[in-house]
Amino acid sequence: TINNLSDQYYLPSDDPEWTRLEKQHIAVVIGLGGLYPAKEEVRAILEPQEGETKRILDLGCGTGTWYILSVNRPFSDS
């Protein structure tokens, strides 16, 4: 069994896979020059605005490290 935690997720979900995903995350961050492309556009979209709730949708693409790192940004109310 590749993944004994879920019948719906067929990819590995063990420590070596999490390590691989973290390395992949680092490679993407280096390639993009940050957590995401178009930094100013993202910052403008996520900037707090009175009466408006901002949300980020994580579609389960990896370990979620990008989210943990992004909530420590200036738009941490998002």
GROMACS .gro file of N, CA and C in nm:
model
  234
    1THR      N    1   0.084  -0.118   0.000
    1THR     CA    2   0.000   0.000   0.000
    1THR      C    3   0.088   0.124   0.000
    2ILE      N    4   0.061   0.214  -0.093
    2ILE     CA    5   0.138   0.338  -0.099
    2ILE      C    6   0.092   0.434   0.008
    3ASN      N    7  -0.039   0.445   0.029
    3ASN     CA    8  -0.093   0.538   0.127
    3ASN      C    9  -0.201   0.465   0.207
    4ASN      N   10  -0.171   0.431   0.329
    4ASN     CA   11  -0.268   0.359   0.410
    4ASN      C   12  -0.355   0.454   0.493
    5LEU      N   13  -0.341   0.586   0.471
    5LEU     CA   14  -0.421   0.684   0.545
    5LEU      C   15  -0.550   0.721   0.473
    6SER      N   16  -0.556   0.699   0.341
    6SER     CA   17  -0.671   0.743   0.264
    6SER      C   18  -0.693   0.653   0.144
    7ASP      N   19  -0.818   0.618   0.120
    7ASP     CA   20  -0.854   0.543  -0.001
    7ASP      C   21  -0.872   0.636  -0.121
    8GLN      N   22  -0.882   0.766  -0.097
    8GLN     CA   23  -0.905   0.862  -0.204
    8GLN      C   24  -0.777   0.927  -0.255
    9TYR      N   25  -0.674   0.933  -0.173
    9TYR     CA   26  -0.547   0.994  -0.211
    9TYR      C   27  -0.449   0.882  -0.237
   10TYR      N   28  -0.416   0.862  -0.363
   10TYR     CA   29  -0.337   0.745  -0.402
   10TYR      C   30  -0.186   0.768  -0.400
   11LEU      N   31  -0.142   0.890  -0.377
   11LEU     CA   32   0.001   0.917  -0.374
   11LEU      C   33   0.056   0.888  -0.235
   12PRO      N   34   0.185   0.873  -0.223
   12PRO     CA   35   0.244   0.846  -0.091
   12PRO      C   36   0.215   0.958   0.009
   13SER      N   37   0.204   0.922   0.134
   13SER     CA   38   0.182   1.020   0.240
   13SER      C   39   0.264   0.980   0.363
   14ASP      N   40   0.393   0.968   0.340
   14ASP     CA   41   0.483   0.927   0.448
   14ASP      C   42   0.593   1.032   0.463
   15ASP      N   43   0.682   1.012   0.557
   15ASP     CA   44   0.787   1.110   0.582
   15ASP      C   45   0.874   1.141   0.460
   16PRO      N   46   0.918   1.040   0.383
   16PRO     CA   47   0.996   1.073   0.264
   16PRO      C   48   0.919   1.159   0.163
   17GLU      N   49   0.788   1.136   0.151
   17GLU     CA   50   0.708   1.216   0.059
   17GLU      C   51   0.694   1.360   0.109
   18TRP      N   52   0.674   1.378   0.239
   18TRP     CA   53   0.665   1.513   0.296
   18TRP      C   54   0.799   1.586   0.279
   19THR      N   55   0.908   1.515   0.296
   19THR     CA   56   1.041   1.575   0.275
   19THR      C   57   1.056   1.617   0.130
   20ARG      N   58   1.014   1.531   0.036
   20ARG     CA   59   1.021   1.563  -0.106
   20ARG      C   60   0.937   1.686  -0.139
   21LEU      N   61   0.816   1.693  -0.082
   21LEU     CA   62   0.730   1.808  -0.106
   21LEU      C   63   0.791   1.937  -0.051
   22GLU      N   64   0.856   1.931   0.064
   22GLU     CA   65   0.921   2.049   0.119
   22GLU      C   66   1.036   2.096   0.028
   23LYS      N   67   1.113   2.000  -0.024
   23LYS     CA   68   1.221   2.035  -0.118
   23LYS      C   69   1.164   2.096  -0.245
   24GLN      N   70   1.054   2.040  -0.292
   24GLN     CA   71   0.988   2.094  -0.411
   24GLN      C   72   0.941   2.237  -0.384
   25HIS      N   73   0.885   2.260  -0.267
   25HIS     CA   74   0.840   2.394  -0.229
   25HIS      C   75   0.957   2.493  -0.233
   26ILE      N   76   1.069   2.454  -0.176
   26ILE     CA   77   1.187   2.542  -0.175
   26ILE      C   78   1.233   2.572  -0.317
   27ALA      N   79   1.233   2.471  -0.404
   27ALA     CA   80   1.274   2.491  -0.543
   27ALA      C   81   1.181   2.588  -0.615
   28VAL      N   82   1.051   2.576  -0.590
   28VAL     CA   83   0.955   2.666  -0.654
   28VAL      C   84   0.972   2.809  -0.602
   29VAL      N   85   0.992   2.824  -0.472
   29VAL     CA   86   1.014   2.957  -0.413
   29VAL      C   87   1.138   3.022  -0.473
   30ILE      N   88   1.245   2.945  -0.486
   30ILE     CA   89   1.368   2.998  -0.546
   30ILE      C   90   1.342   3.036  -0.691
   31GLY      N   91   1.272   2.948  -0.764
   31GLY     CA   92   1.242   2.975  -0.905
   31GLY      C   93   1.156   3.099  -0.925
   32LEU      N   94   1.059   3.120  -0.836
   32LEU     CA   95   0.970   3.236  -0.847
   32LEU      C   96   1.031   3.362  -0.788
   33GLY      N   97   1.135   3.345  -0.706
   33GLY     CA   98   1.193   3.459  -0.637
   33GLY      C   99   1.110   3.501  -0.516
   34GLY      N  100   1.027   3.412  -0.466
   34GLY     CA  101   0.941   3.440  -0.351
   34GLY      C  102   0.830   3.338  -0.344
   35LEU      N  103   0.734   3.359  -0.255
   35LEU     CA  104   0.626   3.262  -0.238
   35LEU      C  105   0.533   3.254  -0.358
   36TYR      N  106   0.524   3.361  -0.436
   36TYR     CA  107   0.431   3.365  -0.548
   36TYR      C  108   0.480   3.469  -0.648
   37PRO      N  109   0.437   3.456  -0.774
   37PRO     CA  110   0.472   3.559  -0.872
   37PRO      C  111   0.385   3.683  -0.849
   38ALA      N  112   0.414   3.791  -0.914
   38ALA     CA  113   0.334   3.913  -0.910
   38ALA      C  114   0.310   3.959  -0.766
   39LYS      N  115   0.416   3.979  -0.693
   39LYS     CA  116   0.406   4.012  -0.550
   39LYS      C  117   0.318   4.133  -0.522
   40GLU      N  118   0.333   4.238  -0.600
   40GLU     CA  119   0.256   4.360  -0.575
   40GLU      C  120   0.107   4.337  -0.599
   41GLU      N  121   0.072   4.261  -0.700
   41GLU     CA  122  -0.068   4.233  -0.728
   41GLU      C  123  -0.130   4.149  -0.616
   42VAL      N  124  -0.056   4.049  -0.570
   42VAL     CA  125  -0.105   3.965  -0.460
   42VAL      C  126  -0.122   4.049  -0.334
   43ARG      N  127  -0.025   4.131  -0.306
   43ARG     CA  128  -0.032   4.216  -0.187
   43ARG      C  129  -0.153   4.311  -0.195
   44ALA      N  130  -0.177   4.368  -0.313
   44ALA     CA  131  -0.290   4.460  -0.330
   44ALA      C  132  -0.423   4.386  -0.313
   45ILE      N  133  -0.433   4.266  -0.365
   45ILE     CA  134  -0.557   4.188  -0.354
   45ILE      C  135  -0.583   4.147  -0.210
   46LEU      N  136  -0.479   4.107  -0.138
   46LEU     CA  137  -0.497   4.057  -0.001
   46LEU      C  138  -0.490   4.165   0.106
   47GLU      N  139  -0.464   4.289   0.067
   47GLU     CA  140  -0.457   4.396   0.166
   47GLU      C  141  -0.592   4.411   0.237
   48PRO      N  142  -0.590   4.421   0.369
   48PRO     CA  143  -0.717   4.435   0.442
   48PRO      C  144  -0.796   4.556   0.396
   49GLN      N  145  -0.927   4.535   0.382
   49GLN     CA  146  -1.018   4.644   0.347
   49GLN      C  147  -1.137   4.637   0.443
   50GLU      N  148  -1.176   4.752   0.493
   50GLU     CA  149  -1.283   4.756   0.591
   50GLU      C  150  -1.412   4.697   0.533
   51GLY      N  151  -1.473   4.607   0.611
   51GLY     CA  152  -1.599   4.545   0.570
   51GLY      C  153  -1.584   4.430   0.473
   52GLU      N  154  -1.462   4.391   0.443
   52GLU     CA  155  -1.439   4.282   0.347
   52GLU      C  156  -1.351   4.176   0.410
   53THR      N  157  -1.394   4.051   0.401
   53THR     CA  158  -1.315   3.939   0.454
   53THR      C  159  -1.234   3.878   0.341
   54LYS      N  160  -1.106   3.864   0.361
   54LYS     CA  161  -1.017   3.802   0.261
   54LYS      C  162  -0.997   3.656   0.298
   55ARG      N  163  -0.988   3.573   0.197
   55ARG     CA  164  -0.967   3.430   0.220
   55ARG      C  165  -0.864   3.377   0.121
   56ILE      N  166  -0.796   3.270   0.162
   56ILE     CA  167  -0.703   3.200   0.074
   56ILE      C  168  -0.750   3.056   0.064
   57LEU      N  169  -0.761   3.005  -0.058
   57LEU     CA  170  -0.804   2.867  -0.080
   57LEU      C  171  -0.681   2.780  -0.107
   58ASP      N  172  -0.660   2.683  -0.021
   58ASP     CA  173  -0.553   2.585  -0.040
   58ASP      C  174  -0.619   2.458  -0.090
   59LEU      N  175  -0.586   2.419  -0.211
   59LEU     CA  176  -0.648   2.303  -0.274
   59LEU      C  177  -0.579   2.172  -0.240
   60GLY      N  178  -0.501   2.173  -0.134
   60GLY     CA  179  -0.434   2.050  -0.094
   60GLY      C  180  -0.315   2.017  -0.181
   61CYS      N  181  -0.246   2.118  -0.227
   61CYS     CA  182  -0.131   2.099  -0.314
   61CYS      C  183  -0.002   2.104  -0.234
   62GLY      N  184   0.025   2.001  -0.158
   62GLY     CA  185   0.149   1.996  -0.082
   62GLY      C  186   0.124   2.004   0.067
   63THR      N  187   0.225   2.049   0.138
   63THR     CA  188   0.222   2.046   0.284
   63THR      C  189   0.158   2.168   0.348
   64GLY      N  190   0.133   2.273   0.271
   64GLY     CA  191   0.075   2.394   0.326
   64GLY      C  192   0.179   2.491   0.381
   65THR      N  193   0.306   2.463   0.359
   65THR     CA  194   0.413   2.550   0.408
   65THR      C  195   0.398   2.692   0.354
   66TRP      N  196   0.358   2.705   0.226
   66TRP     CA  197   0.344   2.838   0.167
   66TRP      C  198   0.243   2.921   0.247
   67TYR      N  199   0.137   2.858   0.294
   67TYR     CA  200   0.035   2.930   0.371
   67TYR      C  201   0.091   2.974   0.507
   68ILE      N  202   0.160   2.882   0.572
   68ILE     CA  203   0.220   2.913   0.702
   68ILE      C  204   0.316   3.031   0.688
   69LEU      N  205   0.393   3.034   0.581
   69LEU     CA  206   0.486   3.144   0.558
   69LEU      C  207   0.412   3.271   0.519
   70SER      N  208   0.302   3.260   0.445
   70SER     CA  209   0.234   3.380   0.397
   70SER      C  210   0.152   3.449   0.506
   71VAL      N  211   0.107   3.377   0.608
   71VAL     CA  212   0.028   3.443   0.712
   71VAL      C  213   0.115   3.533   0.800
   72ASN      N  214   0.244   3.524   0.787
   72ASN     CA  215   0.334   3.612   0.860
   72ASN      C  216   0.369   3.736   0.778
   73ARG      N  217   0.299   3.757   0.671
   73ARG     CA  218   0.320   3.873   0.582
   73ARG      C  219   0.234   3.990   0.631
   74PRO      N  220   0.252   4.108   0.570
   74PRO     CA  221   0.175   4.224   0.611
   74PRO      C  222   0.023   4.206   0.601
   75PHE      N  223  -0.024   4.116   0.514
   75PHE     CA  224  -0.168   4.094   0.502
   75PHE      C  225  -0.211   3.974   0.587
   76SER      N  226  -0.157   3.965   0.707
   76SER     CA  227  -0.182   3.851   0.794
   76SER      C  228  -0.327   3.841   0.842
   77ASP      N  229  -0.407   3.944   0.821
   77ASP     CA  230  -0.548   3.935   0.856
   77ASP      C  231  -0.625   3.854   0.754
   78SER      N  232  -0.564   3.818   0.644
   78SER     CA  233  -0.632   3.745   0.536
   78SER      C  234  -0.659   3.602   0.573
   0.00000   0.00000   0.00000
